[in-house]
């Protein structure tokens, strides 16, 4: 807000706006060592550093893919890795016009006295870590807060703690030159309908923006990474146009115009679902003062992973699969996706995992 | 939804959107009996009902002026008054596509333990009163919350009380078919600079929209009436473009896009100043998801009042003065004001310290 003071103010606003460039979005490749282990084991690949490095090299050097990306979120290990030829990943990305980002949270812990609600840790020494990451080339950060919908959830406690945590993280990032992606994910788990998801999403986002204001965060130098508004995982699905309507309305009611871009998480949707929903939002004829784009992990990598299967001879096939999804999502940010991306194996596969933990 | 969707939801959205029509704005003619008395005495006119009626008739029957207005805020007495020909004011307005509005607050009272900070009263039987006003033809309401800037002000207590009060008023209005204008006025009084005003305005607006969310107010069926962001009254003035920049930035940081229109209060600015500032905002090349218009009281009526001076023979000239300000502000909402409709009276500052309606 007006009390915000940081030598990075202009740079933050510039980088946040760049990430929101229409036609581009974010690849979330920041799976922690444990989480990437699950992905690798699903294709029978051993979870060793070399394989983690090989996978990320596959992604970042996929011909033609980087033009559809404005940012890639990295895990700490990856920030310092290089290609097999010895080129730092950070340089590969920068040369491709892609800003490197860094996951800075340290996972969730349960809130005492609640029914499995959590808050996110990672504030200790955060400023020092952010400075290091900035020196290593990172220009934005990401911190995932998690809320759930239940009979009595989310509680006011969970909302306040997570909103406050996000705001503190965001303020520290800005002091260190990193654009904070604010991610208040409301899990899709449950049997609730889309109206319930909308109500909770509006309540959570309102609390987030009040906290950000309290903590003097400069909104022009932030991004929002919310869930789309959908029915619960155990409820009947609805059309993308319905998801688009409820989602955009929730955002109109809570996200100030100063925020340059909103980059959705895919939260277990299949690759194709996520793209169709994003496309429907961008086709909607209504007030949208922020650009609507993607920050997809699973929904960008699923078919790539399957095509690769850990084998060097599959490299080209895997990279083609990634290019396909990047291009499709790029079109979705412009509302021009025709749904004609050749579906790779697994593109229509739901990626929902109950009570998902990174 | 997070928002209350009662039987009036569609009507509220439609009316709020209409009031926010580009090229139109609101005349705030809701001065309480006490306040209008001050205006009348400044032109040596007695504060009796027939004079109050005559003034409002002058305004509402000004040829062509109503085409620049989407709404007029009335005081309760005026809602039930008629022209000298016997036509209800409400009908005069409706026939000219101007929505009648009604002031529903009952003034401010001091919050104990603060340094002169206030909260606004008017909740008793508010729902019932709103129903009556709706029957009488009102379709929007107004409630003024007041905050001040000082070394320790506005306090968190004052911000919370006023924000929650505005939210409670707003939801009660919506339950009864009236579009609530949400007015959290941060007074200009003081030696502070424009940055301070911006910081306070952003903090206050953030609190207001949090409260509106908590109380399930349907934002698409509301309007905001904020102060412009300016230096304090005891500080040097700045250019209209600077005011525009700080004001629009503050609003972009706090007012959700779901709000259809923002109608500024003039808060003691001269007629010309208020128009120039509004014009500068609408000329600003930045994304604004709500319309920016006016809800002016003094800044629309000042020269009209002086020209009238209570004399029947002055009515046509007074009405011309009124038309002139309406047209100027209409152009300002479109960023097309060319300046130059400022007679000497239009440049006169209307600032009154610690202003109470």
Coordinates of C-alpha atoms in Angstrom, one line a residue, chain A residues 1-3 156 160 194-196 198-200 202-204 206-210 213-214 216 218-220 246 249 251-259 287-290, chain B residues 1-3 5 156 160 195 198-200 202-204 206-210 213-214 216 218-220 246 249 251-261 287 289-290:
Chain A
X1 CA 0.0 0.0 0.0
X2 CA 1.0 3.6 0.2
X3 CA 3.3 2.7 3.2
X156 CA -12.0 -18.4 10.8
X160 CA -6.7 -15.9 9.4
X194 CA -19.9 -25.1 -6.9
X195 CA -21.9 -22.4 -5.0
X196 CA -20.2 -23.5 -1.8
X198 CA -17.6 -19.9 -4.6
X199 CA -18.7 -18.7 -1.2
X200 CA -15.6 -20.1 0.5
X202 CA -14.7 -15.2 -1.9
X203 CA -14.4 -15.3 1.9
X204 CA -10.8 -16.6 1.7
X206 CA -11.3 -11.2 0.9
X207 CA -9.3 -12.2 4.0
X208 CA -6.1 -12.4 1.9
X209 CA -6.4 -9.0 0.4
X210 CA -7.2 -7.5 3.8
X213 CA -3.2 -4.4 2.9
X214 CA -2.4 -4.7 6.6
X216 CA 1.7 -3.0 3.4
X218 CA 2.4 -3.5 -3.0
X219 CA -0.3 -5.2 -5.0
X220 CA 1.1 -4.1 -8.3
X246 CA -18.4 -18.5 -11.0
X249 CA -17.3 -13.4 -10.5
X251 CA -12.4 -12.7 -8.5
X252 CA -14.4 -9.6 -9.5
X253 CA -15.7 -9.4 -5.9
X254 CA -12.4 -9.7 -4.2
X255 CA -9.3 -9.1 -6.3
X256 CA -8.4 -5.4 -6.7
X257 CA -7.5 -4.2 -10.2
X258 CA -3.9 -3.3 -9.0
X259 CA -3.0 -7.0 -9.2
X287 CA -14.9 -7.0 -16.5
X288 CA -11.4 -8.5 -16.1
X289 CA -8.9 -5.9 -15.1
X290 CA -6.2 -8.6 -14.5
Chain B
X1 CA -22.6 -17.2 -3.0
X2 CA -20.8 -15.2 -0.5
X3 CA -23.3 -12.5 -1.3
X5 CA -29.2 -12.6 -3.0
X156 CA -8.2 0.9 14.5
X160 CA -13.6 -1.0 12.5
X195 CA 0.9 10.4 0.7
X198 CA -3.4 8.0 0.3
X199 CA -2.2 5.6 3.0
X200 CA -5.2 6.3 5.2
X202 CA -6.3 2.7 1.3
X203 CA -6.4 1.4 4.8
X204 CA -10.0 2.6 5.3
X206 CA -9.6 -2.1 2.6
X207 CA -11.4 -2.4 6.0
X208 CA -14.7 -1.3 4.4
X209 CA -14.5 -4.0 1.7
X210 CA -13.6 -6.6 4.2
X213 CA -17.6 -9.2 2.4
X214 CA -18.2 -10.4 6.0
X216 CA -22.6 -10.7 2.6
X218 CA -23.8 -7.9 -3.0
X219 CA -21.1 -5.6 -4.4
X220 CA -22.7 -5.4 -7.8
X246 CA -3.0 9.1 -6.1
X249 CA -4.1 4.2 -7.5
X251 CA -9.0 2.8 -5.6
X252 CA -7.3 0.2 -7.9
X253 CA -5.6 -1.2 -4.8
X254 CA -8.8 -1.6 -2.8
X255 CA -12.1 -1.5 -4.7
X256 CA -13.1 -4.8 -6.2
X257 CA -14.1 -4.7 -9.9
X258 CA -17.6 -5.9 -9.0
X259 CA -18.5 -2.4 -7.8
X260 CA -20.1 -0.7 -10.8
X261 CA -19.4 2.9 -10.0
X287 CA -7.4 0.5 -16.3
X289 CA -13.0 -1.3 -13.9
X290 CA -15.6 1.0 -12.4

